[in-house]
């Protein structure tokens, strides 16, 4: 159940980023199609983060230390761009134009996810 709640939170965060930024586009028709697309993209984003982020943290440890953690913003933007590419390969109508929309979108997704996760209990 927690996974589904986290998936919905990520989808809402992606929706906020898409609504606020010009470079992140969701071109589905109806509201139901948009919601399903956001859920699918949130699932892709979760898998990409779960698989690649730990590897990148280990390999780029020096960059994280050298930049006092600011390198994480670049990594998150890259992961969002990778998610956009995977969504395109799966014919999902979600696209991130370039690095800067991905950069700001990753910040928005992170902040909104953090805020929404404050309302979800960590109890089993």
PDB file of C-alpha atoms in Angstrom:
ATOM      1  CA  UNK A   1       0.000   0.000   0.000  1.00  0.00           C
ATOM      2  CA  UNK A   2       2.873   2.351   0.809  1.00  0.00           C
ATOM      3  CA  UNK A   3       4.319   1.854  -2.658  1.00  0.00           C
ATOM      4  CA  UNK A   4       1.043   2.924  -4.254  1.00  0.00           C
ATOM      5  CA  UNK A   5       0.875   6.001  -2.028  1.00  0.00           C
ATOM      6  CA  UNK A   6       4.449   6.940  -2.916  1.00  0.00           C
ATOM      7  CA  UNK A   7       3.647   6.384  -6.604  1.00  0.00           C
ATOM      8  CA  UNK A   8       0.672   8.743  -6.391  1.00  0.00           C
ATOM      9  CA  UNK A   9       2.811  11.315  -4.544  1.00  0.00           C
ATOM     10  CA  UNK A  10       5.449  11.153  -7.276  1.00  0.00           C
ATOM     11  CA  UNK A  11       2.755  11.490  -9.952  1.00  0.00           C
ATOM     12  CA  UNK A  12       1.359  14.577  -8.216  1.00  0.00           C
ATOM     13  CA  UNK A  13       4.864  16.044  -7.968  1.00  0.00           C
ATOM     14  CA  UNK A  14       5.429  15.432 -11.687  1.00  0.00           C
ATOM     15  CA  UNK A  15       2.071  17.055 -12.438  1.00  0.00           C
ATOM     16  CA  UNK A  16       3.077  20.152 -10.455  1.00  0.00           C
ATOM     17  CA  UNK A  17       6.394  20.346 -12.309  1.00  0.00           C
ATOM     18  CA  UNK A  18       4.577  19.971 -15.635  1.00  0.00           C
ATOM     19  CA  UNK A  19       2.095  22.687 -14.689  1.00  0.00           C
ATOM     20  CA  UNK A  20       4.750  25.163 -13.516  1.00  0.00           C
ATOM     21  CA  UNK A  21       7.500  24.717 -16.133  1.00  0.00           C
ATOM     22  CA  UNK A  22       7.342  25.266 -19.875  1.00  0.00           C
ATOM     23  CA  UNK A  23       9.938  22.654 -20.808  1.00  0.00           C
ATOM     24  CA  UNK A  24       8.087  19.697 -19.286  1.00  0.00           C
ATOM     25  CA  UNK A  25       5.165  18.594 -21.421  1.00  0.00           C
ATOM     26  CA  UNK A  26       2.372  16.099 -20.973  1.00  0.00           C
ATOM     27  CA  UNK A  27       0.311  15.866 -24.149  1.00  0.00           C
ATOM     28  CA  UNK A  28      -2.470  13.450 -23.219  1.00  0.00           C
ATOM     29  CA  UNK A  29      -6.083  14.218 -24.017  1.00  0.00           C
ATOM     30  CA  UNK A  30      -8.537  13.545 -21.212  1.00  0.00           C
ATOM     31  CA  UNK A  31      -7.967  13.923 -17.498  1.00  0.00           C
ATOM     32  CA  UNK A  32      -8.000  10.145 -17.026  1.00  0.00           C
ATOM     33  CA  UNK A  33      -5.352   9.680 -19.730  1.00  0.00           C
ATOM     34  CA  UNK A  34      -3.204  12.382 -18.137  1.00  0.00           C
ATOM     35  CA  UNK A  35      -3.519  10.748 -14.713  1.00  0.00           C
ATOM     36  CA  UNK A  36      -2.607   7.297 -16.054  1.00  0.00           C
ATOM     37  CA  UNK A  37       0.325   8.756 -17.985  1.00  0.00           C
ATOM     38  CA  UNK A  38       1.577  10.523 -14.855  1.00  0.00           C
ATOM     39  CA  UNK A  39       1.284   7.305 -12.855  1.00  0.00           C
ATOM     40  CA  UNK A  40       3.237   5.411 -15.523  1.00  0.00           C
ATOM     41  CA  UNK A  41       5.918   8.113 -15.672  1.00  0.00           C
ATOM     42  CA  UNK A  42       6.096   8.137 -11.858  1.00  0.00           C
ATOM     43  CA  UNK A  43       6.668   4.370 -11.925  1.00  0.00           C
ATOM     44  CA  UNK A  44       9.433   4.794 -14.519  1.00  0.00           C
ATOM     45  CA  UNK A  45      10.972   7.617 -12.473  1.00  0.00           C
ATOM     46  CA  UNK A  46      10.893   5.423  -9.365  1.00  0.00           C
ATOM     47  CA  UNK A  47      12.581   2.512 -11.113  1.00  0.00           C
ATOM     48  CA  UNK A  48      15.223   4.764 -12.686  1.00  0.00           C
ATOM     49  CA  UNK A  49      15.949   6.343  -9.299  1.00  0.00           C
ATOM     50  CA  UNK A  50      16.014   3.011  -7.474  1.00  0.00           C
ATOM     51  CA  UNK A  51      18.404   1.403  -9.955  1.00  0.00           C
ATOM     52  CA  UNK A  52      20.730   4.179 -11.069  1.00  0.00           C
ATOM     53  CA  UNK A  53      20.905   6.671  -8.207  1.00  0.00           C
ATOM     54  CA  UNK A  54      22.833   4.394  -5.795  1.00  0.00           C
ATOM     55  CA  UNK A  55      25.309   3.506  -8.539  1.00  0.00           C
ATOM     56  CA  UNK A  56      25.809   7.174  -9.419  1.00  0.00           C
ATOM     57  CA  UNK A  57      26.255   8.080  -5.744  1.00  0.00           C
ATOM     58  CA  UNK A  58      28.989   5.488  -5.316  1.00  0.00           C
ATOM     59  CA  UNK A  59      30.797   6.364  -8.543  1.00  0.00           C
ATOM     60  CA  UNK A  60      30.401  10.125  -8.100  1.00  0.00           C
ATOM     61  CA  UNK A  61      31.123  10.287  -4.389  1.00  0.00           C
ATOM     62  CA  UNK A  62      34.005  12.698  -4.924  1.00  0.00           C
ATOM     63  CA  UNK A  63      31.768  15.101  -6.862  1.00  0.00           C
ATOM     64  CA  UNK A  64      29.162  15.020  -4.101  1.00  0.00           C
ATOM     65  CA  UNK A  65      31.816  15.860  -1.513  1.00  0.00           C
ATOM     66  CA  UNK A  66      33.558  18.452  -3.674  1.00  0.00           C
ATOM     67  CA  UNK A  67      30.308  20.323  -4.442  1.00  0.00           C
ATOM     68  CA  UNK A  68      28.866  19.849  -0.929  1.00  0.00           C
ATOM     69  CA  UNK A  69      25.967  17.840  -2.339  1.00  0.00           C
ATOM     70  CA  UNK A  70      24.997  20.235  -5.130  1.00  0.00           C
ATOM     71  CA  UNK A  71      26.002  17.589  -7.665  1.00  0.00           C
ATOM     72  CA  UNK A  72      22.818  15.768  -6.588  1.00  0.00           C
ATOM     73  CA  UNK A  73      20.784  18.446  -8.390  1.00  0.00           C
ATOM     74  CA  UNK A  74      22.589  17.677 -11.646  1.00  0.00           C
ATOM     75  CA  UNK A  75      22.134  13.939 -11.102  1.00  0.00           C
ATOM     76  CA  UNK A  76      18.405  14.368 -10.429  1.00  0.00           C
ATOM     77  CA  UNK A  77      18.037  16.450 -13.592  1.00  0.00           C
ATOM     78  CA  UNK A  78      19.804  13.741 -15.575  1.00  0.00           C
ATOM     79  CA  UNK A  79      17.559  11.068 -14.109  1.00  0.00           C
ATOM     80  CA  UNK A  80      14.473  13.105 -15.020  1.00  0.00           C
ATOM     81  CA  UNK A  81      15.786  13.466 -18.584  1.00  0.00           C
ATOM     82  CA  UNK A  82      16.421   9.719 -18.701  1.00  0.00           C
ATOM     83  CA  UNK A  83      12.871   9.141 -17.482  1.00  0.00           C
ATOM     84  CA  UNK A  84      11.629  11.361 -20.305  1.00  0.00           C
ATOM     85  CA  UNK A  85      13.613   9.326 -22.820  1.00  0.00           C
ATOM     86  CA  UNK A  86      12.289   5.998 -21.470  1.00  0.00           C
ATOM     87  CA  UNK A  87       8.734   7.383 -21.528  1.00  0.00           C
ATOM     88  CA  UNK A  88       9.257   8.380 -25.157  1.00  0.00           C
ATOM     89  CA  UNK A  89      10.503   4.896 -25.997  1.00  0.00           C
ATOM     90  CA  UNK A  90       7.341   3.471 -24.403  1.00  0.00           C
ATOM     91  CA  UNK A  91       5.181   5.912 -26.431  1.00  0.00           C
ATOM     92  CA  UNK A  92       4.061   7.817 -23.351  1.00  0.00           C
ATOM     93  CA  UNK A  93       3.256  11.487 -24.077  1.00  0.00           C
ATOM     94  CA  UNK A  94       5.678  12.903 -21.493  1.00  0.00           C
ATOM     95  CA  UNK A  95       8.688  14.940 -22.577  1.00  0.00           C
ATOM     96  CA  UNK A  96      11.371  17.080 -20.930  1.00  0.00           C
ATOM     97  CA  UNK A  97      12.882  19.463 -23.458  1.00  0.00           C
ATOM     98  CA  UNK A  98      16.369  20.143 -22.167  1.00  0.00           C
ATOM     99  CA  UNK A  99      18.657  20.243 -19.128  1.00  0.00           C
ATOM    100  CA  UNK A 100      17.329  23.397 -17.469  1.00  0.00           C
ATOM    101  CA  UNK A 101      13.668  22.362 -17.419  1.00  0.00           C
ATOM    102  CA  UNK A 102      14.861  18.994 -16.079  1.00  0.00           C
ATOM    103  CA  UNK A 103      16.985  20.768 -13.450  1.00  0.00           C
ATOM    104  CA  UNK A 104      14.141  22.935 -12.175  1.00  0.00           C
ATOM    105  CA  UNK A 105      11.655  20.097 -12.612  1.00  0.00           C
ATOM    106  CA  UNK A 106      13.779  17.803 -10.460  1.00  0.00           C
ATOM    107  CA  UNK A 107      13.882  20.473  -7.753  1.00  0.00           C
ATOM    108  CA  UNK A 108      10.098  20.910  -7.926  1.00  0.00           C
ATOM    109  CA  UNK A 109       9.507  17.142  -7.875  1.00  0.00           C
ATOM    110  CA  UNK A 110      11.820  16.782  -4.894  1.00  0.00           C
ATOM    111  CA  UNK A 111      10.235  19.589  -2.885  1.00  0.00           C
ATOM    112  CA  UNK A 112       6.639  18.595  -3.643  1.00  0.00           C
ATOM    113  CA  UNK A 113       7.371  14.926  -2.905  1.00  0.00           C
ATOM    114  CA  UNK A 114       9.000  15.890   0.380  1.00  0.00           C
ATOM    115  CA  UNK A 115       6.039  18.064   1.369  1.00  0.00           C
ATOM    116  CA  UNK A 116       3.483  15.391   0.503  1.00  0.00           C
ATOM    117  CA  UNK A 117       5.503  12.660   2.229  1.00  0.00           C
ATOM    118  CA  UNK A 118       5.266  14.657   5.462  1.00  0.00           C
ATOM    119  CA  UNK A 119       1.600  13.649   5.558  1.00  0.00           C
ATOM    120  CA  UNK A 120       2.297   9.934   5.075  1.00  0.00           C
ATOM    121  CA  UNK A 121       3.146   8.018   8.222  1.00  0.00           C
ATOM    122  CA  UNK A 122       6.185   5.777   8.316  1.00  0.00           C
ATOM    123  CA  UNK A 123       4.482   3.255  10.611  1.00  0.00           C
ATOM    124  CA  UNK A 124       4.047  -0.322   9.389  1.00  0.00           C
TER     125      UNK A 124
END
